[in-house]
Amino acid sequence: MKLNVQYIHLSKIKPDYSIKLTNHVKMLKNRMWDSMHMLVVKKDKKNEFSIISGNDRYEYLKKHTKTNYALCMIDEHPTKTGIKNWLQRMKGIKKKEQEKNESKVSQTTLSIIKCFVKEEPRYHDLSLSKRLKVLLLAVRYKKTVIGSMKAKVDDLINNN
C-alpha cells in the first residue's frame, strides 16, 4: 500500500470529529505515530482536506505554532457504500485470513538485521536455531533497547 505524504496549508484542513474507527483507519493511525506532528487527512470534492486522525495535533499547530503548513498523510483509500461495500467485505475475508498468517516486519527491523549481518561475520558460524535467537532480538528491538538501557543505568549506578 502506497501512502502519499505532503505538506498541506492549514487553511485547507478542517477537523472532523465524526470518523468511524475501521481497520483501515486504525492502520493509518499507527502510521501517523511515526511523526510527532503528522496528520491523517482525506481529500474531499472541494479540494480541501478533512482530518481522519490527529485533531489534537491540528489544534496544537493552529494555537501554539506559527507554521502555515502541516505534514499530512493523505488517505487515498476509496470509500465504499452499500452493496459494493458488502461484496468487498465478503471477498476480503479470505485476504484477512492470509494477512494474519503472514508475518509483518517493520523497515527498522530489516535495517537492524542488514547492518548486523554486515558487521558480524561470526553470525554465519551459528546454527540455525541460534541465528533465529539472535534475529529475534531485532524483531523485538524496542524491548531489547529498553532492556539494554536499564542494564546501563544499573551499571552506572553500581559503579558510583
Tab-separated table of N, CA, C and O in Angstrom, residues 34-87:
chain	number	residue	atom	x	y	z
A	34	ASP	N	4.464	7.676	13.725
A	34	ASP	CA	5.880	7.741	13.383
A	34	ASP	C	6.407	9.169	13.382
A	34	ASP	O	7.598	9.389	13.458
A	35	SER	N	5.534	10.140	13.271
A	35	SER	CA	5.957	11.537	13.244
A	35	SER	C	5.166	12.320	14.288
A	35	SER	O	3.970	12.111	14.449
A	36	MET	N	5.839	13.252	14.938
A	36	MET	CA	5.222	13.970	16.057
A	36	MET	C	4.036	14.837	15.640
A	36	MET	O	3.035	14.906	16.327
A	37	HIS	N	4.120	15.510	14.503
A	37	HIS	CA	3.065	16.446	14.117
A	37	HIS	C	2.355	16.026	12.833
A	37	HIS	O	1.748	16.862	12.174
A	38	MET	N	2.393	14.769	12.478
A	38	MET	CA	1.747	14.317	11.243
A	38	MET	C	0.244	14.147	11.458
A	38	MET	O	-0.198	13.690	12.507
A	39	LEU	N	-0.522	14.536	10.458
A	39	LEU	CA	-1.969	14.369	10.463
A	39	LEU	C	-2.337	13.373	9.380
A	39	LEU	O	-1.640	13.241	8.381
A	40	VAL	N	-3.454	12.683	9.565
A	40	VAL	CA	-4.004	11.837	8.511
A	40	VAL	C	-5.251	12.537	7.998
A	40	VAL	O	-6.156	12.852	8.775
A	41	VAL	N	-5.281	12.831	6.695
A	41	VAL	CA	-6.387	13.582	6.116
A	41	VAL	C	-6.955	12.850	4.913
A	41	VAL	O	-6.321	11.965	4.340
A	42	LYS	N	-8.168	13.225	4.547
A	42	LYS	CA	-8.830	12.691	3.355
A	42	LYS	C	-9.267	13.883	2.524
A	42	LYS	O	-9.849	14.830	3.033
A	43	LYS	N	-8.999	13.826	1.227
A	43	LYS	CA	-9.341	14.915	0.322
A	43	LYS	C	-10.820	14.826	-0.035
A	43	LYS	O	-11.341	13.751	-0.324
A	44	ASP	N	-11.508	15.981	-0.006
A	44	ASP	CA	-12.917	15.991	-0.383
A	44	ASP	C	-13.094	16.625	-1.760
A	44	ASP	O	-12.128	16.981	-2.429
A	45	LYS	N	-14.328	16.757	-2.172
A	45	LYS	CA	-14.633	17.245	-3.528
A	45	LYS	C	-14.257	18.706	-3.732
A	45	LYS	O	-14.028	19.139	-4.848
A	46	LYS	N	-14.203	19.488	-2.668
A	46	LYS	CA	-13.890	20.915	-2.770
A	46	LYS	C	-12.383	21.182	-2.779
A	46	LYS	O	-11.952	22.307	-2.624
A	47	ASN	N	-11.599	20.120	-2.913
A	47	ASN	CA	-10.151	20.221	-2.902
A	47	ASN	C	-9.636	20.686	-1.538
A	47	ASN	O	-8.613	21.333	-1.443
A	48	GLU	N	-10.386	20.371	-0.487
A	48	GLU	CA	-9.972	20.618	0.875
A	48	GLU	C	-9.760	19.269	1.542
A	48	GLU	O	-10.087	18.232	0.980
A	49	PHE	N	-9.237	19.291	2.755
A	49	PHE	CA	-8.900	18.057	3.439
A	49	PHE	C	-9.590	18.005	4.787
A	49	PHE	O	-9.613	18.992	5.518
A	50	SER	N	-10.153	16.855	5.122
A	50	SER	CA	-10.735	16.672	6.447
A	50	SER	C	-9.845	15.700	7.214
A	50	SER	O	-9.307	14.748	6.651
A	51	ILE	N	-9.710	15.932	8.498
A	51	ILE	CA	-8.811	15.146	9.326
A	51	ILE	C	-9.469	13.824	9.695
A	51	ILE	O	-10.580	13.792	10.207
A	52	ILE	N	-8.743	12.754	9.454
A	52	ILE	CA	-9.186	11.424	9.881
A	52	ILE	C	-8.635	11.143	11.275
A	52	ILE	O	-9.318	10.630	12.135
A	53	SER	N	-7.372	11.490	11.459
A	53	SER	CA	-6.738	11.262	12.747
A	53	SER	C	-5.717	12.367	12.997
A	53	SER	O	-4.992	12.762	12.090
A	54	GLY	N	-5.676	12.853	14.231
A	54	GLY	CA	-4.719	13.878	14.596
A	54	GLY	C	-5.352	15.224	14.852
A	54	GLY	O	-4.704	16.256	14.681
A	55	ASN	N	-6.611	15.253	15.281
A	55	ASN	CA	-7.276	16.527	15.578
A	55	ASN	C	-6.531	17.302	16.659
A	55	ASN	O	-6.417	18.530	16.575
A	56	ASP	N	-6.012	16.592	17.671
A	56	ASP	CA	-5.272	17.264	18.733
A	56	ASP	C	-3.996	17.911	18.196
A	56	ASP	O	-3.617	19.009	18.599
A	57	ARG	N	-3.349	17.251	17.255
A	57	ARG	CA	-2.140	17.808	16.646
A	57	ARG	C	-2.473	19.043	15.815
A	57	ARG	O	-1.729	20.016	15.792
A	58	TYR	N	-3.599	18.976	15.118
A	58	TYR	CA	-4.052	20.119	14.323
A	58	TYR	C	-4.291	21.326	15.226
A	58	TYR	O	-3.849	22.441	14.931
A	59	GLU	N	-4.995	21.108	16.347
A	59	GLU	CA	-5.271	22.186	17.289
A	59	GLU	C	-3.963	22.771	17.833
A	59	GLU	O	-3.838	23.985	17.973
A	60	TYR	N	-2.998	21.912	18.133
A	60	TYR	CA	-1.711	22.393	18.628
A	60	TYR	C	-1.014	23.260	17.585
A	60	TYR	O	-0.501	24.334	17.896
A	61	LEU	N	-0.995	22.809	16.337
A	61	LEU	CA	-0.333	23.577	15.281
A	61	LEU	C	-1.009	24.938	15.072
A	61	LEU	O	-0.337	25.939	14.846
A	62	LYS	N	-2.321	24.977	15.137
A	62	LYS	CA	-3.056	26.230	14.941
A	62	LYS	C	-2.839	27.208	16.101
A	62	LYS	O	-2.650	28.397	15.880
A	63	LYS	N	-2.860	26.690	17.338
A	63	LYS	CA	-2.834	27.565	18.506
A	63	LYS	C	-1.433	27.922	18.991
A	63	LYS	O	-1.206	29.028	19.455
A	64	HIS	N	-0.492	26.996	18.885
A	64	HIS	CA	0.787	27.185	19.557
A	64	HIS	C	1.992	27.337	18.629
A	64	HIS	O	3.103	27.508	19.117
A	65	THR	N	1.805	27.250	17.338
A	65	THR	CA	2.938	27.428	16.426
A	65	THR	C	2.583	28.471	15.378
A	65	THR	O	1.418	28.818	15.191
A	66	LYS	N	3.588	28.949	14.703
A	66	LYS	CA	3.370	29.936	13.650
A	66	LYS	C	3.467	29.302	12.263
A	66	LYS	O	3.489	30.003	11.266
A	67	THR	N	3.520	27.978	12.216
A	67	THR	CA	3.627	27.313	10.921
A	67	THR	C	2.333	27.425	10.152
A	67	THR	O	1.239	27.437	10.723
A	68	ASN	N	2.465	27.498	8.842
A	68	ASN	CA	1.287	27.565	7.974
A	68	ASN	C	0.994	26.229	7.313
A	68	ASN	O	-0.061	26.069	6.712
A	69	TYR	N	1.937	25.295	7.402
A	69	TYR	CA	1.768	24.011	6.739
A	69	TYR	C	1.895	22.880	7.753
A	69	TYR	O	2.624	22.989	8.734
A	70	ALA	N	1.182	21.803	7.500
A	70	ALA	CA	1.248	20.625	8.359
A	70	ALA	C	1.640	19.424	7.508
A	70	ALA	O	1.193	19.295	6.355
A	71	LEU	N	2.457	18.554	8.072
A	71	LEU	CA	2.818	17.321	7.400
A	71	LEU	C	1.619	16.385	7.470
A	71	LEU	O	1.137	16.069	8.559
A	72	CYS	N	1.121	15.977	6.321
A	72	CYS	CA	-0.104	15.183	6.279
A	72	CYS	C	0.093	13.913	5.470
A	72	CYS	O	0.722	13.924	4.422
A	73	MET	N	-0.510	12.839	5.969
A	73	MET	CA	-0.593	11.600	5.223
A	73	MET	C	-1.988	11.601	4.594
A	73	MET	O	-2.994	11.696	5.299
A	74	ILE	N	-2.029	11.539	3.274
A	74	ILE	CA	-3.306	11.633	2.575
A	74	ILE	C	-3.858	10.238	2.346
A	74	ILE	O	-3.209	9.396	1.719
A	75	ASP	N	-5.057	10.006	2.851
A	75	ASP	CA	-5.724	8.719	2.672
A	75	ASP	C	-6.382	8.708	1.299
A	75	ASP	O	-7.287	9.479	1.027
A	76	GLU	N	-5.897	7.838	0.442
A	76	GLU	CA	-6.458	7.719	-0.903
A	76	GLU	C	-7.273	6.440	-1.040
A	76	GLU	O	-7.585	6.019	-2.137
A	77	HIS	N	-7.599	5.840	0.098
A	77	HIS	CA	-8.391	4.615	0.114
A	77	HIS	C	-9.824	4.964	-0.284
A	77	HIS	O	-10.433	5.844	0.318
A	78	PRO	N	-10.367	4.294	-1.307
A	78	PRO	CA	-11.727	4.639	-1.729
A	78	PRO	C	-12.755	4.243	-0.675
A	78	PRO	O	-12.667	3.187	-0.075
A	79	THR	N	-13.724	5.117	-0.448
A	79	THR	CA	-14.803	4.784	0.472
A	79	THR	C	-15.884	4.055	-0.303
A	79	THR	O	-16.254	4.430	-1.408
A	80	LYS	N	-16.394	2.991	0.296
A	80	LYS	CA	-17.381	2.153	-0.382
A	80	LYS	C	-18.660	2.155	0.437
A	80	LYS	O	-18.630	2.120	1.654
A	81	THR	N	-19.783	2.166	-0.243
A	81	THR	CA	-21.051	2.137	0.462
A	81	THR	C	-21.964	1.099	-0.175
A	81	THR	O	-21.782	0.692	-1.319
A	82	GLY	N	-22.945	0.677	0.568
A	82	GLY	CA	-23.992	-0.192	0.067
A	82	GLY	C	-23.528	-1.583	-0.314
A	82	GLY	O	-22.710	-2.205	0.351
A	83	ILE	N	-24.094	-2.079	-1.409
A	83	ILE	CA	-23.853	-3.453	-1.853
A	83	ILE	C	-22.399	-3.662	-2.247
A	83	ILE	O	-21.816	-4.707	-1.960
A	84	LYS	N	-21.790	-2.660	-2.878
A	84	LYS	CA	-20.378	-2.796	-3.264
A	84	LYS	C	-19.505	-3.044	-2.037
A	84	LYS	O	-18.617	-3.879	-2.052
A	85	ASN	N	-19.764	-2.306	-0.970
A	85	ASN	CA	-19.004	-2.469	0.263
A	85	ASN	C	-19.205	-3.863	0.842
A	85	ASN	O	-18.265	-4.510	1.283
A	86	TRP	N	-20.442	-4.331	0.851
A	86	TRP	CA	-20.743	-5.661	1.374
A	86	TRP	C	-20.025	-6.737	0.572
A	86	TRP	O	-19.443	-7.665	1.150
A	87	LEU	N	-20.055	-6.636	-0.764
A	87	LEU	CA	-19.361	-7.612	-1.605
A	87	LEU	C	-17.854	-7.579	-1.374
A	87	LEU	O	-17.205	-8.633	-1.326
